[in-house]
XYZ file of C-alpha atoms in Angstrom:
182
model
C 66.655 53.617 81.185
C 69.339 52.589 83.692
C 72.070 53.327 81.166
C 70.707 56.873 80.682
C 70.555 57.369 84.441
C 74.173 56.217 84.795
C 75.292 58.679 82.099
C 73.402 61.488 83.822
C 75.075 60.644 87.149
C 78.496 60.432 85.466
C 77.873 63.814 83.818
C 76.790 65.408 87.083
C 79.820 63.982 88.891
C 82.116 65.329 86.142
C 80.500 68.769 86.367
C 80.794 68.668 90.173
C 84.471 67.730 89.989
C 85.152 70.508 87.492
C 83.355 73.080 89.651
C 85.210 71.845 92.723
C 88.539 72.103 90.895
C 87.667 75.651 89.755
C 86.662 76.662 93.286
C 89.939 75.247 94.605
C 91.892 77.139 91.969
C 90.103 80.344 92.903
C 90.822 79.699 96.573
C 94.523 79.182 95.800
C 94.552 82.447 93.834
C 93.005 84.285 96.783
C 95.641 82.754 99.086
C 98.335 83.866 96.632
C 96.897 87.395 96.702
C 96.980 87.399 100.497
C 100.602 86.221 100.543
C 101.617 88.720 97.862
C 99.867 91.533 99.730
C 101.681 90.600 102.942
C 104.993 90.656 101.059
C 104.099 94.013 99.498
C 103.160 95.437 102.898
C 106.474 94.223 104.311
C 108.443 95.840 101.485
C 106.527 99.104 101.799
C 107.124 99.139 105.549
C 110.813 98.404 105.046
C 111.129 101.221 102.507
C 109.370 103.678 104.827
C 111.461 102.549 107.819
C 114.754 102.914 105.964
C 113.702 106.320 104.638
C 112.633 107.432 108.104
C 115.883 106.175 109.618
C 117.899 107.997 106.981
C 115.888 111.175 107.520
C 116.676 111.164 111.251
C 120.343 110.204 110.856
C 121.554 113.787 110.394
C 123.214 112.927 107.089
C 120.735 114.874 104.954
C 120.240 118.608 104.993
C 117.387 119.754 107.295
C 114.868 120.478 104.523
C 115.413 117.094 102.851
C 115.228 115.379 106.247
C 111.875 116.969 107.035
C 110.387 116.165 103.616
C 111.569 112.571 103.749
C 110.603 112.019 107.393
C 107.073 113.392 106.956
C 106.442 111.339 103.819
C 107.813 108.154 105.411
C 105.835 108.733 108.605
C 102.638 109.371 106.623
C 103.216 106.164 104.615
C 103.696 104.115 107.791
C 100.618 105.576 109.495
C 98.261 105.661 106.496
C 94.875 103.998 106.724
C 94.185 101.326 104.120
C 91.999 103.570 101.935
C 94.756 106.247 101.788
C 97.726 103.908 101.593
C 98.310 104.113 97.841
C 98.398 107.919 97.942
C 100.727 107.999 100.966
C 103.109 105.478 99.375
C 103.100 107.461 96.119
C 103.950 110.596 98.074
C 106.866 108.765 99.694
C 108.094 107.780 96.215
C 107.868 111.413 95.143
C 109.725 112.544 98.265
C 112.458 109.977 97.619
C 112.793 111.249 94.047
C 112.898 114.855 95.261
C 115.567 114.141 97.892
C 117.655 111.639 95.930
C 117.042 112.912 92.408
C 120.610 114.152 92.189
C 123.610 111.870 92.533
C 125.327 114.464 94.770
C 122.854 113.796 97.577
C 123.586 110.057 97.455
C 127.324 110.775 97.441
C 126.858 112.868 100.591
C 124.975 109.996 102.233
C 127.659 107.477 101.242
C 130.433 109.738 102.542
C 128.895 109.897 106.030
C 129.792 107.262 108.629
C 127.567 104.239 107.974
C 126.269 105.949 104.856
C 127.336 103.259 102.418
C 125.270 100.696 104.302
C 122.289 103.071 104.584
C 122.462 103.866 100.856
C 122.582 100.152 100.043
C 119.606 99.417 102.293
C 117.584 102.233 100.762
C 118.461 101.147 97.217
C 117.422 97.556 97.982
C 114.172 98.665 99.618
C 113.316 100.997 96.750
C 114.072 98.276 94.183
C 111.970 95.598 95.909
C 108.742 97.609 96.133
C 107.949 97.550 92.382
C 108.657 93.808 92.236
C 106.399 93.072 95.197
C 103.677 95.282 93.736
C 103.959 93.533 90.375
C 103.614 90.073 91.998
C 100.548 91.259 93.915
C 98.907 92.850 90.896
C 99.602 89.783 88.735
C 97.833 87.584 91.294
C 94.933 90.052 91.404
C 94.700 90.048 87.603
C 94.582 86.227 87.497
C 91.881 86.048 90.176
C 89.811 88.740 88.473
C 90.027 86.909 85.155
C 88.791 83.683 86.749
C 86.060 85.470 88.694
C 84.692 86.964 85.448
C 83.800 83.505 84.106
C 80.076 82.751 84.086
C 80.484 79.436 85.889
C 82.184 81.204 88.805
C 79.435 83.827 89.022
C 76.488 81.454 88.463
C 77.632 78.904 91.011
C 79.058 81.562 93.365
C 82.380 79.759 93.534
C 84.114 82.815 95.005
C 81.971 82.545 98.114
C 82.104 85.676 100.232
C 85.667 86.628 99.291
C 85.936 90.317 98.440
C 86.694 91.237 94.853
C 90.485 91.546 94.626
C 91.834 95.054 94.137
C 95.157 95.951 92.581
C 97.581 98.193 94.471
C 98.262 101.180 92.261
C 100.958 103.608 93.289
C 103.843 105.623 91.942
C 106.851 103.401 92.610
C 109.378 104.894 90.215
C 112.752 104.921 91.976
C 114.954 108.020 92.247
C 117.552 108.180 89.492
C 120.395 108.018 92.033
C 119.025 104.698 93.365
C 117.590 103.116 90.230
C 120.712 101.431 88.849
C 122.670 100.930 92.037
C 123.485 97.312 92.811
C 122.548 96.908 96.432
C 122.813 94.452 99.206
C 120.046 91.875 98.904
């Protein structure tokens, strides 16, 4: 009788430890999502800031400046529910303005243009990486949250279901292969 009771207690302790470990893992995944989202937000803000700065520098022709400035401003001011669309529109504006190598050559030829082109290339290149890190963390958390044990024992607590950040982040051809300053 006592031996059975001991085995039951040992089993319950093992189950409790496993559930605690799983809850801790889920918590670490949620923290990783938060950190990755902060890094993504920083990269998106940097890209929009550099684009906005370039648009107001006078280096681009007026039409390109207006298109780029409005898209960058909209991306910076977008509410969370419209952020993906605004960031995608900034990507499209960047492709429209810098789709041809001649436009980048004009930027580089201007005073301070080489530095501005390098900053823009670095910002454009970092956004897809940051988005990929964020979405990988989201995918891992979603996979763990789908397990029955997580749902049955409510190990996720009140944490919202993680959402991926989906946007068009294809770089302009003139910036895609450019080695930039890091």
